[in-house]
JSON list of C-alpha atoms in Angstrom, two decimals:
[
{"chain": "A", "resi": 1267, "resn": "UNK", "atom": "CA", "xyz": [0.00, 0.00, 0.00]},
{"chain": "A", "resi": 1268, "resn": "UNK", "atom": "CA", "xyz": [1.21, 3.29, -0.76]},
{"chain": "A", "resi": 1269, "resn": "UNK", "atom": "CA", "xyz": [1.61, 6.15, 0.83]},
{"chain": "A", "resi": 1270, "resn": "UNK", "atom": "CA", "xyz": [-1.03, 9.46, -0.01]},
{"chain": "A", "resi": 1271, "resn": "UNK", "atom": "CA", "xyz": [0.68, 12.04, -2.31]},
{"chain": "A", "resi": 1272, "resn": "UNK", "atom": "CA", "xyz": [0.92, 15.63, -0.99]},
{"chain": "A", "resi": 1273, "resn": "UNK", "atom": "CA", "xyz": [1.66, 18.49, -2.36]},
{"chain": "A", "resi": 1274, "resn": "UNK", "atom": "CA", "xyz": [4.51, 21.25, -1.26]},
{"chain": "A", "resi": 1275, "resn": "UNK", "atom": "CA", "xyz": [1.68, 23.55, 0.15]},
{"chain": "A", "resi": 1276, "resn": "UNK", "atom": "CA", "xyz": [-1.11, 21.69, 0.97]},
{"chain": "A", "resi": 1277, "resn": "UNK", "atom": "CA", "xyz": [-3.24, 18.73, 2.67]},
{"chain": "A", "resi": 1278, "resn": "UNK", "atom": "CA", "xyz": [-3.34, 15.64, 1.10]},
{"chain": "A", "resi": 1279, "resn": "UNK", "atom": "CA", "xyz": [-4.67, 14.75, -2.19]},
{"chain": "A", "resi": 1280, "resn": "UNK", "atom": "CA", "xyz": [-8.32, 12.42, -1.91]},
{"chain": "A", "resi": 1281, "resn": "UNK", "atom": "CA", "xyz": [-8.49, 9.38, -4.00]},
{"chain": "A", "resi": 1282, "resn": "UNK", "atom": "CA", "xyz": [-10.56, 9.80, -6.89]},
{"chain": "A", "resi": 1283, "resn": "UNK", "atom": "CA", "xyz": [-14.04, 7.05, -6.25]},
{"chain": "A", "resi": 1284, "resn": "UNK", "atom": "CA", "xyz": [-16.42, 6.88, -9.86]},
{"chain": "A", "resi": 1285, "resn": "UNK", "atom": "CA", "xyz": [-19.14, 5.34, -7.62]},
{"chain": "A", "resi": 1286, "resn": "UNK", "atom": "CA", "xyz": [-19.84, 8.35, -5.53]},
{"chain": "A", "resi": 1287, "resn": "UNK", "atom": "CA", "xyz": [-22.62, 10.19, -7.57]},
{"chain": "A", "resi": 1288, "resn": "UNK", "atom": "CA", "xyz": [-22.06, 14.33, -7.34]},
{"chain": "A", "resi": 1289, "resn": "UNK", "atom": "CA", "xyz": [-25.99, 15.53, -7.49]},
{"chain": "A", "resi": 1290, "resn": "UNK", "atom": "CA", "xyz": [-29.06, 14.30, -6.46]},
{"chain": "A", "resi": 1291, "resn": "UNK", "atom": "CA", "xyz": [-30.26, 11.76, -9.26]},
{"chain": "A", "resi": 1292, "resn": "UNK", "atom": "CA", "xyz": [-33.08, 13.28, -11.91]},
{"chain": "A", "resi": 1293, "resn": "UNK", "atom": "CA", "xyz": [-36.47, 11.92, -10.70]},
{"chain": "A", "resi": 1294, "resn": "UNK", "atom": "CA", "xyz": [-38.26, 9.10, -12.39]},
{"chain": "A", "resi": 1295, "resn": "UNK", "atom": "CA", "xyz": [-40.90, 9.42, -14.92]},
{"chain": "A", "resi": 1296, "resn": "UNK", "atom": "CA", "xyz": [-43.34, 7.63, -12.59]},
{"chain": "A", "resi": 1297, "resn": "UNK", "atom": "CA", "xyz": [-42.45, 9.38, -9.28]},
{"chain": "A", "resi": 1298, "resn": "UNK", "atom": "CA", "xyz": [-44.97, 11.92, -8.66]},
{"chain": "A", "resi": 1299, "resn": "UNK", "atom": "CA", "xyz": [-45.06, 14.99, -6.51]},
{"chain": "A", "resi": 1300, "resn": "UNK", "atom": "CA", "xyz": [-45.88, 14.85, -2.96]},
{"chain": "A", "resi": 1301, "resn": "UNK", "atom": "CA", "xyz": [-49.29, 16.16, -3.34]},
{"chain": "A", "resi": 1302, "resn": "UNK", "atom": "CA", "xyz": [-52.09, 18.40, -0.54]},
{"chain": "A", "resi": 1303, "resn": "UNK", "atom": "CA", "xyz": [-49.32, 19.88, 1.35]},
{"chain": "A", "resi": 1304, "resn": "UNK", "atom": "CA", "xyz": [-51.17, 23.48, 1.68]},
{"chain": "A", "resi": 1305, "resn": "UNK", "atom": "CA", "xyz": [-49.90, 26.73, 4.19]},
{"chain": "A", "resi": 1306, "resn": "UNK", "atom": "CA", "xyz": [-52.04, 27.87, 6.37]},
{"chain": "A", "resi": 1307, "resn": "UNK", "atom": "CA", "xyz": [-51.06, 31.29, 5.79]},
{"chain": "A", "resi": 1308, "resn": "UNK", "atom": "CA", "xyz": [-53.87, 33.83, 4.15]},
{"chain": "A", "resi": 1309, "resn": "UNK", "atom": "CA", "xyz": [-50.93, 35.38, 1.53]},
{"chain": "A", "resi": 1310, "resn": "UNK", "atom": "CA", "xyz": [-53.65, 38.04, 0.98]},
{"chain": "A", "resi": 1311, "resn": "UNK", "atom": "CA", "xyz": [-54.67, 39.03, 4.32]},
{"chain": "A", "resi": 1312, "resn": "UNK", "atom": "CA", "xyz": [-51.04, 39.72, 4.83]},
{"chain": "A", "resi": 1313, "resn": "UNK", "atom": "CA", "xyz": [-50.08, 41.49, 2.22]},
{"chain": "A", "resi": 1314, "resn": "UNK", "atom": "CA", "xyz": [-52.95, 43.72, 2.66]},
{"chain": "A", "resi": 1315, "resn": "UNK", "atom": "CA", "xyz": [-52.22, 44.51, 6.44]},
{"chain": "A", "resi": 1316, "resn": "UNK", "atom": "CA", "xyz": [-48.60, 44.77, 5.79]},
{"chain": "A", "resi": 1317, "resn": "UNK", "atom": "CA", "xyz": [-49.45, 47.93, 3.33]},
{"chain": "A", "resi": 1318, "resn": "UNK", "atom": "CA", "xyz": [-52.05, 49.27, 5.42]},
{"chain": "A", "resi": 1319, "resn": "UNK", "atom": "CA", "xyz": [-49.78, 49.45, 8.79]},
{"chain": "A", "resi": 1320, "resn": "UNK", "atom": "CA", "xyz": [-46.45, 50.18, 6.82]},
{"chain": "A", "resi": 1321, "resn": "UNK", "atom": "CA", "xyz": [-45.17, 53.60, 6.55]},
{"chain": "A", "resi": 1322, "resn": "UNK", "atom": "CA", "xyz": [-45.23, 55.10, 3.42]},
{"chain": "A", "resi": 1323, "resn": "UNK", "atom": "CA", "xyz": [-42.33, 55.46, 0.93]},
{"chain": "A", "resi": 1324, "resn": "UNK", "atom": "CA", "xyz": [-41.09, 59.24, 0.75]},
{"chain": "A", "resi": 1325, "resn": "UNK", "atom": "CA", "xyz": [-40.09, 59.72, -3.21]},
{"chain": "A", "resi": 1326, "resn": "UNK", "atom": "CA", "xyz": [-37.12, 60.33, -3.54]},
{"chain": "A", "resi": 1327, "resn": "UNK", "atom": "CA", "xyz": [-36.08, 63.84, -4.38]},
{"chain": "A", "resi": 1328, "resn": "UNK", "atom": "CA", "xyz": [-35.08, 64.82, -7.92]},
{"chain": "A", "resi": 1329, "resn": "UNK", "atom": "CA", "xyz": [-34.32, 68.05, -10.27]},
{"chain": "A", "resi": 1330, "resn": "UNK", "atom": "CA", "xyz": [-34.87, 67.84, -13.85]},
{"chain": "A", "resi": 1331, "resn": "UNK", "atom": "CA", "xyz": [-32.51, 70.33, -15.74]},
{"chain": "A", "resi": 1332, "resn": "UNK", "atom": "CA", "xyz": [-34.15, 69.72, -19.06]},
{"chain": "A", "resi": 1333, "resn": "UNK", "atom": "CA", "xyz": [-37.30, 70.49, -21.08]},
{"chain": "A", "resi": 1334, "resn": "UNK", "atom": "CA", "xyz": [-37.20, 66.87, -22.21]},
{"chain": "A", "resi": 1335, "resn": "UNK", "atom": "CA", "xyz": [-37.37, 65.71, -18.59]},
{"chain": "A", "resi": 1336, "resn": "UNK", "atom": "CA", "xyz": [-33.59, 64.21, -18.01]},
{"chain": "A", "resi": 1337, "resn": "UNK", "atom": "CA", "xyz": [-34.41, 63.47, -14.11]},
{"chain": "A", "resi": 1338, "resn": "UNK", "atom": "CA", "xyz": [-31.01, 63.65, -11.62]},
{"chain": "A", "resi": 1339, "resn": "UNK", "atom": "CA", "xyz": [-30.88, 63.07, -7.90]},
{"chain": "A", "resi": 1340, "resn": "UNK", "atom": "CA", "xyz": [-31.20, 66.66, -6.28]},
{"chain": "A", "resi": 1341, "resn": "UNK", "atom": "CA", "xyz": [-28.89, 65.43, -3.44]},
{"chain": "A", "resi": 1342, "resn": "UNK", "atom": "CA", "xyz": [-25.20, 65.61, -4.88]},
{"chain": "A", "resi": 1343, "resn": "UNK", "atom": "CA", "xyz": [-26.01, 68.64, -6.86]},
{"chain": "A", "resi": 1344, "resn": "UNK", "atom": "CA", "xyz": [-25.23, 70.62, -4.15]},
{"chain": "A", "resi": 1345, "resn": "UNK", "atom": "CA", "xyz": [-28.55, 72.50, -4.50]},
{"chain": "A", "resi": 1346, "resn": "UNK", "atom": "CA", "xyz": [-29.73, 70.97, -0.85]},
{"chain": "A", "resi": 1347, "resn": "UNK", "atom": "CA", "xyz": [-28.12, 73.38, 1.79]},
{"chain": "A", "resi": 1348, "resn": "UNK", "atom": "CA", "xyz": [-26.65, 70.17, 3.76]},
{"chain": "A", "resi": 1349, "resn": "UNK", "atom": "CA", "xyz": [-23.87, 71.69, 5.51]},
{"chain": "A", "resi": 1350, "resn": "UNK", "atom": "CA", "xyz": [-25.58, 74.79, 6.98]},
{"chain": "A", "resi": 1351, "resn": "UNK", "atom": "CA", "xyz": [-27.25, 71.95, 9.38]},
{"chain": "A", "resi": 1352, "resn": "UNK", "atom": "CA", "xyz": [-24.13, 70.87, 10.70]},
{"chain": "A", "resi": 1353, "resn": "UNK", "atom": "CA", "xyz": [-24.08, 71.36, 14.44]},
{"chain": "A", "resi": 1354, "resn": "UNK", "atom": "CA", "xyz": [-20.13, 72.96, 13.82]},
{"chain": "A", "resi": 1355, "resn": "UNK", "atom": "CA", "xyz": [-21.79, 75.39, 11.07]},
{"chain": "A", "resi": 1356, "resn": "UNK", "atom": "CA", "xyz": [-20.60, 78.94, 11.44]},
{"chain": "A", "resi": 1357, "resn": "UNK", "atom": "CA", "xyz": [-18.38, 78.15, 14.40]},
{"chain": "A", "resi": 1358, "resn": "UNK", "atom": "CA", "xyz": [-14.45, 79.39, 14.33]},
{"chain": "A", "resi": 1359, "resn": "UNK", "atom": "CA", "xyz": [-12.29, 76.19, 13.63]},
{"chain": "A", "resi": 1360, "resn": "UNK", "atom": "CA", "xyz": [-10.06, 75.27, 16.75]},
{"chain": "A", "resi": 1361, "resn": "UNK", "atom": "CA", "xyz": [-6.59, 75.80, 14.92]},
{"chain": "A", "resi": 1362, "resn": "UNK", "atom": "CA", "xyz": [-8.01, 79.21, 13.38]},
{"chain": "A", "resi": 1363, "resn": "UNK", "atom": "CA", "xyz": [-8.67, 80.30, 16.98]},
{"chain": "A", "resi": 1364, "resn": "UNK", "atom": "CA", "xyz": [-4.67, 79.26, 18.21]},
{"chain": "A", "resi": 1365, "resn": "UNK", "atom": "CA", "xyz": [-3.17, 80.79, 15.31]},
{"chain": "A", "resi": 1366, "resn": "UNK", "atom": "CA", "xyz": [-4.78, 84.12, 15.80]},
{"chain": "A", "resi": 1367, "resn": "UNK", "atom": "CA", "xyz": [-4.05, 83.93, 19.68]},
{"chain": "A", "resi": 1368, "resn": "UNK", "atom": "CA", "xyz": [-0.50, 83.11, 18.40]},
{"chain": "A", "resi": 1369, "resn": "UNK", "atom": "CA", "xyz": [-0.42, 86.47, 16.49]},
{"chain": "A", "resi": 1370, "resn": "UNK", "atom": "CA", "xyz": [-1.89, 88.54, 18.83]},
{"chain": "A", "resi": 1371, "resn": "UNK", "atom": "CA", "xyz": [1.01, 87.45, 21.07]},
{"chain": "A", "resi": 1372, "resn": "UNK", "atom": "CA", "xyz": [3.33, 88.02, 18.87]},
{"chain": "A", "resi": 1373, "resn": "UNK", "atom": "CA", "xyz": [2.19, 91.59, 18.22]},
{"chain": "A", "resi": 1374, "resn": "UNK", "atom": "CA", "xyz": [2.30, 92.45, 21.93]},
{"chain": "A", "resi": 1375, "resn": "UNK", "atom": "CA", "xyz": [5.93, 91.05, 22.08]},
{"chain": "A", "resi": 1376, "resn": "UNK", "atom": "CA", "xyz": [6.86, 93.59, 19.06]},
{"chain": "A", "resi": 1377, "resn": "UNK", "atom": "CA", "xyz": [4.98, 96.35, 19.96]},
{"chain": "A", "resi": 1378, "resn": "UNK", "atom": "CA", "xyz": [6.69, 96.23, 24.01]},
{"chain": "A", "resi": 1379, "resn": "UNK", "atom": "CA", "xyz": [9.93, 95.33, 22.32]},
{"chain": "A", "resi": 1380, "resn": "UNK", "atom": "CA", "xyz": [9.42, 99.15, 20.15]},
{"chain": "A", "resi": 1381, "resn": "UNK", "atom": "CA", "xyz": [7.93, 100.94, 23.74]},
{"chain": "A", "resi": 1382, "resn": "UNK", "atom": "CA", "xyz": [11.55, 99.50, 25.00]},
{"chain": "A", "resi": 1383, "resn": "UNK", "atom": "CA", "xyz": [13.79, 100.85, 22.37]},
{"chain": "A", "resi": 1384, "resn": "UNK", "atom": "CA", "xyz": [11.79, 104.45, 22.28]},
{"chain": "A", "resi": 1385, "resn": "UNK", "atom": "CA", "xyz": [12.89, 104.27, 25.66]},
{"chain": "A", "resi": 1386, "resn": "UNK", "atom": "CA", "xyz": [16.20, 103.79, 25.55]},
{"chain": "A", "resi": 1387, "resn": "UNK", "atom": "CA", "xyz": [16.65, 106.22, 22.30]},
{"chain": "A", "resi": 1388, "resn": "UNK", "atom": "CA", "xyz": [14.07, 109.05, 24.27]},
{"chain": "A", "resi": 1389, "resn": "UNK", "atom": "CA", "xyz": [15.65, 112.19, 23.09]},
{"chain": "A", "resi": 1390, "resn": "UNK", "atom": "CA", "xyz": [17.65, 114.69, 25.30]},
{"chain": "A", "resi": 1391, "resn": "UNK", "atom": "CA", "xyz": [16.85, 118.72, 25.15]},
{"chain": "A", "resi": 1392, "resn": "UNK", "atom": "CA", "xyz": [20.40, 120.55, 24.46]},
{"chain": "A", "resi": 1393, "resn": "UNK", "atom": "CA", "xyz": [20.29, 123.43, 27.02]},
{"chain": "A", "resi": 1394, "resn": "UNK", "atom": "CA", "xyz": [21.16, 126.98, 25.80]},
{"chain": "A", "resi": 1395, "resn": "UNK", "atom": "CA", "xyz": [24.61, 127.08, 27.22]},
{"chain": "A", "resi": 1396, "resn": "UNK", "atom": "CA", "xyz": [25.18, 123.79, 25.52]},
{"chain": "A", "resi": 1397, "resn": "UNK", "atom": "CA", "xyz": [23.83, 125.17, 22.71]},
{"chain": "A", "resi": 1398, "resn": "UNK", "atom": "CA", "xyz": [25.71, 128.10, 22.46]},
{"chain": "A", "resi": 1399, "resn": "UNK", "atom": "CA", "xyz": [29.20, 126.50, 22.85]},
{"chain": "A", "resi": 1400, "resn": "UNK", "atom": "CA", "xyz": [28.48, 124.19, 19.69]},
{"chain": "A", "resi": 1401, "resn": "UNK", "atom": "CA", "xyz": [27.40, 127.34, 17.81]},
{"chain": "A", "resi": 1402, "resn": "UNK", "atom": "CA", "xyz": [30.96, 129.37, 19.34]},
{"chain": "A", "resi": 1403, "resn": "UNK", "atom": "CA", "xyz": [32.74, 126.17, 18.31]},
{"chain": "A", "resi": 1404, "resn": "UNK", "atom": "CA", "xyz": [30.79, 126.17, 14.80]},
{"chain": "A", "resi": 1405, "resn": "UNK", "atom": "CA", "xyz": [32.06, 129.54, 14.27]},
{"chain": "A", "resi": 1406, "resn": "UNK", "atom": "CA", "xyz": [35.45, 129.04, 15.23]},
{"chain": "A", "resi": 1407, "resn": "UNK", "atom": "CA", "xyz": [35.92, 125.99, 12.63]},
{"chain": "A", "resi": 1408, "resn": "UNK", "atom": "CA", "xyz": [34.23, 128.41, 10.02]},
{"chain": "A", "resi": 1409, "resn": "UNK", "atom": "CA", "xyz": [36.82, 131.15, 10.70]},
{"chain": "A", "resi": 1410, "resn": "UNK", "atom": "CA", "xyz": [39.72, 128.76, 10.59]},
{"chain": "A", "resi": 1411, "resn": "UNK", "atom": "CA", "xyz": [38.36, 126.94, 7.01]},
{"chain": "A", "resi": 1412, "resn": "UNK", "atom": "CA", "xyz": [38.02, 130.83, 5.86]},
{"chain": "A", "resi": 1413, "resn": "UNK", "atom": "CA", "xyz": [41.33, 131.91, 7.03]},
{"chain": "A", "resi": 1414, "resn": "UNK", "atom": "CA", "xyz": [43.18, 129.03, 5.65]},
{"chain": "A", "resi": 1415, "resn": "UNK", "atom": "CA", "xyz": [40.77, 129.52, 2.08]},
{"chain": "A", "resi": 1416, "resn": "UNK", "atom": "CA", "xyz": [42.17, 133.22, 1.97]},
{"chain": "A", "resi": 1417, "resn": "UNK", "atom": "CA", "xyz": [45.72, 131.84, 2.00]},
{"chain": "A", "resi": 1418, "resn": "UNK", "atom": "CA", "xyz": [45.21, 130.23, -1.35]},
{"chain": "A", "resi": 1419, "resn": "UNK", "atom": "CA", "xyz": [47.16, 131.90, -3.86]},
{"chain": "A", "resi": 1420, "resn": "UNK", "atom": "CA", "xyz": [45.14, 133.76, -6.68]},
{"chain": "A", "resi": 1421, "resn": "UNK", "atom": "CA", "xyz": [46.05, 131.39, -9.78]},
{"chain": "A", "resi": 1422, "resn": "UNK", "atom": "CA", "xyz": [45.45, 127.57, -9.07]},
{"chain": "A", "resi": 1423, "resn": "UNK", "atom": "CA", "xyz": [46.79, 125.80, -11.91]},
{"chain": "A", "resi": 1424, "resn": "UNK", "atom": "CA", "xyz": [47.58, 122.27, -10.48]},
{"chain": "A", "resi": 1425, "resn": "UNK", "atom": "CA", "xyz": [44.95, 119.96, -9.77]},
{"chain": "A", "resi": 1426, "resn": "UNK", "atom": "CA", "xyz": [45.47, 119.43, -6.33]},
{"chain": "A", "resi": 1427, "resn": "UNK", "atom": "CA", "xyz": [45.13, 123.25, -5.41]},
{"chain": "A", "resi": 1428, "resn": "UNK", "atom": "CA", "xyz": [41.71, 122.97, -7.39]},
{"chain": "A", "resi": 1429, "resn": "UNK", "atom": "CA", "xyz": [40.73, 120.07, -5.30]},
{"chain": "A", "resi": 1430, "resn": "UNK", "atom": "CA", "xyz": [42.28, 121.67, -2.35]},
{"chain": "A", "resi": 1431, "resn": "UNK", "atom": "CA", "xyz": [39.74, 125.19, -2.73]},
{"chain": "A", "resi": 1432, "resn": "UNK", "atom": "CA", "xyz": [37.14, 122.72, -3.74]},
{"chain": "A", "resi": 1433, "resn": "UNK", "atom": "CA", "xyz": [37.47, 120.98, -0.36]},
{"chain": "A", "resi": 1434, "resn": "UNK", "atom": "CA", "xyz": [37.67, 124.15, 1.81]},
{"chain": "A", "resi": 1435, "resn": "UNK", "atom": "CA", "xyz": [34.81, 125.51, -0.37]},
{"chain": "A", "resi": 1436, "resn": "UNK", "atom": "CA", "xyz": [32.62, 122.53, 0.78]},
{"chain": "A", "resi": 1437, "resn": "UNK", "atom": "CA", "xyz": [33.55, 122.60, 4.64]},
{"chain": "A", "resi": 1438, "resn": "UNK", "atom": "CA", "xyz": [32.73, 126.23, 4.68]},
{"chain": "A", "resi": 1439, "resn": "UNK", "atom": "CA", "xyz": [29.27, 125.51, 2.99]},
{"chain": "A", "resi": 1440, "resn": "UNK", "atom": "CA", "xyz": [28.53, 122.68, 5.19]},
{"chain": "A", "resi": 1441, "resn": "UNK", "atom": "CA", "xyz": [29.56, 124.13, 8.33]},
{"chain": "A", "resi": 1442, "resn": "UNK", "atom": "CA", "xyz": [27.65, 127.38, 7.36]},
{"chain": "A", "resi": 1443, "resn": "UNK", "atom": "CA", "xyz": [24.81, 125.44, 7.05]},
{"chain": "A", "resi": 1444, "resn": "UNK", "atom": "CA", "xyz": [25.06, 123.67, 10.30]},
{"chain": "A", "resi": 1445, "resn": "UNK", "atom": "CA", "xyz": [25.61, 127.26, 11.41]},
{"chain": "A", "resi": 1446, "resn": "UNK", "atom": "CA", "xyz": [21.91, 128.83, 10.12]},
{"chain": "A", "resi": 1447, "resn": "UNK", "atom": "CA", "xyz": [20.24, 125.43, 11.60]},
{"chain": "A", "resi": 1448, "resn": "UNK", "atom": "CA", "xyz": [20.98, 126.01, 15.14]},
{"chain": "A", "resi": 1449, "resn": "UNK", "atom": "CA", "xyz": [20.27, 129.77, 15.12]},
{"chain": "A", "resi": 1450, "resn": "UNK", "atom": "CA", "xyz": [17.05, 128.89, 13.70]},
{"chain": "A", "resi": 1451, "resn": "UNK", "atom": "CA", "xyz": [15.91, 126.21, 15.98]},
{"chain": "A", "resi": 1452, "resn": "UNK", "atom": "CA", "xyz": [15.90, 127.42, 19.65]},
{"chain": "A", "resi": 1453, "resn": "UNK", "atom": "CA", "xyz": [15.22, 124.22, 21.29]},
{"chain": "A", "resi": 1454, "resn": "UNK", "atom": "CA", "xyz": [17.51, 121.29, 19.91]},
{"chain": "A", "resi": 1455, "resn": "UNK", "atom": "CA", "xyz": [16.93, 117.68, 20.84]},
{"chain": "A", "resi": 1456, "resn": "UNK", "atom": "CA", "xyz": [19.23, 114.96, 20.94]},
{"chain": "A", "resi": 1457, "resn": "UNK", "atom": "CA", "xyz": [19.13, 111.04, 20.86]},
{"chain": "A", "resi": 1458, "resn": "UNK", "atom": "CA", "xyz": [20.14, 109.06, 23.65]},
{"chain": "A", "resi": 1459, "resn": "UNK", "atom": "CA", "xyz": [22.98, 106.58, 22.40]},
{"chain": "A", "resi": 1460, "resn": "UNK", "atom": "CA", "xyz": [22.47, 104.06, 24.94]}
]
């Protein structure tokens, strides 16, 4: 006797039997029908109750779009306002709410951080004997640029005595005007370098 055959995977493999019939065998010509088996249930009594106490059928809701009477479901249309009945309809989303408490914060944080540096660089009022010393000194420099401008000698014909008169030329102008700004302003302020 030898051993069943199996497979690399799988359970063993059944012997094949002819005599074992598949289906139920066809019935015989001369077998008849079991005959005056009858239900006692009244098929029309129930279907009549069952419609009577059922609830009706709602139809179901359609849009046509066309005179020729193409019908579509009305629900994914989007012309049923579903998501105004939401119970989270209208209400600020969570994250929306942290980000703007974020910003606020961070706008408090900038706007103390300026308050701090105004502070520090508050300006300082020059007082009038301060004031007058820088216009003395002013004065001074301009008579020294002057004096040392009337030493040129009347002909400049090198370059570097042009760019020499040219220099002098532009102190005197820019210390002049430094000159008419602080005997126009009275009160001078200065910022704190702190």
């Amino acid at each position: 006797v030898k051993a069943d055959w199996v497979p690399a995977g799988g359970s063993p493999v059944k012997k094949f039997d002819r005599n074992v019939p598949k289906k139920p065998a066809v019935p015989l010509r001369t077998d008849h029908p079991v005959m005056g088996i009858q239900s006692e249930k009244n098929f029309i009594n129930t279907n009549a109750a069952d419609v009577i106490m059922g609830v009706a059928k709602k139809p179901k809701p359609i849009y046509v779009d066309k005179r020729t009477g193409d019908k579509h479901d009305l629900e994914p249309s989007g012309l049923v306002p579903k998501y105004i009945n939401k119970k989270d309809y209208g209400v600020t989303p969570e994250y929306i709410c942290k980000r703007n408490e974020e910003i606020k914060k961070a706008q408090e944080e900038y706007d103390h951080y300026i308050q701090e540096n105004l502070k520090k660089a508050a300006m300082k009022r020059v007082s009038d004997e301060e004031r007058e010393a820088i216009l003395q000194g002013l004065k001074k420099n301009w008579e020294e640029v002057h004096k040392e401008f009337q030493s040129l000698s009347v002909f400049i014909d090198s370059i570097p005595k042009k760019i020499r008169k040219q220099r002098l030329e532009e102190e005197m102008k820019q210390l002049e005007h430094y000159i008419g700004v602080i005997e126009k302003h009275k009160i001078i302020y200065i910022a704190n370098n702190a």
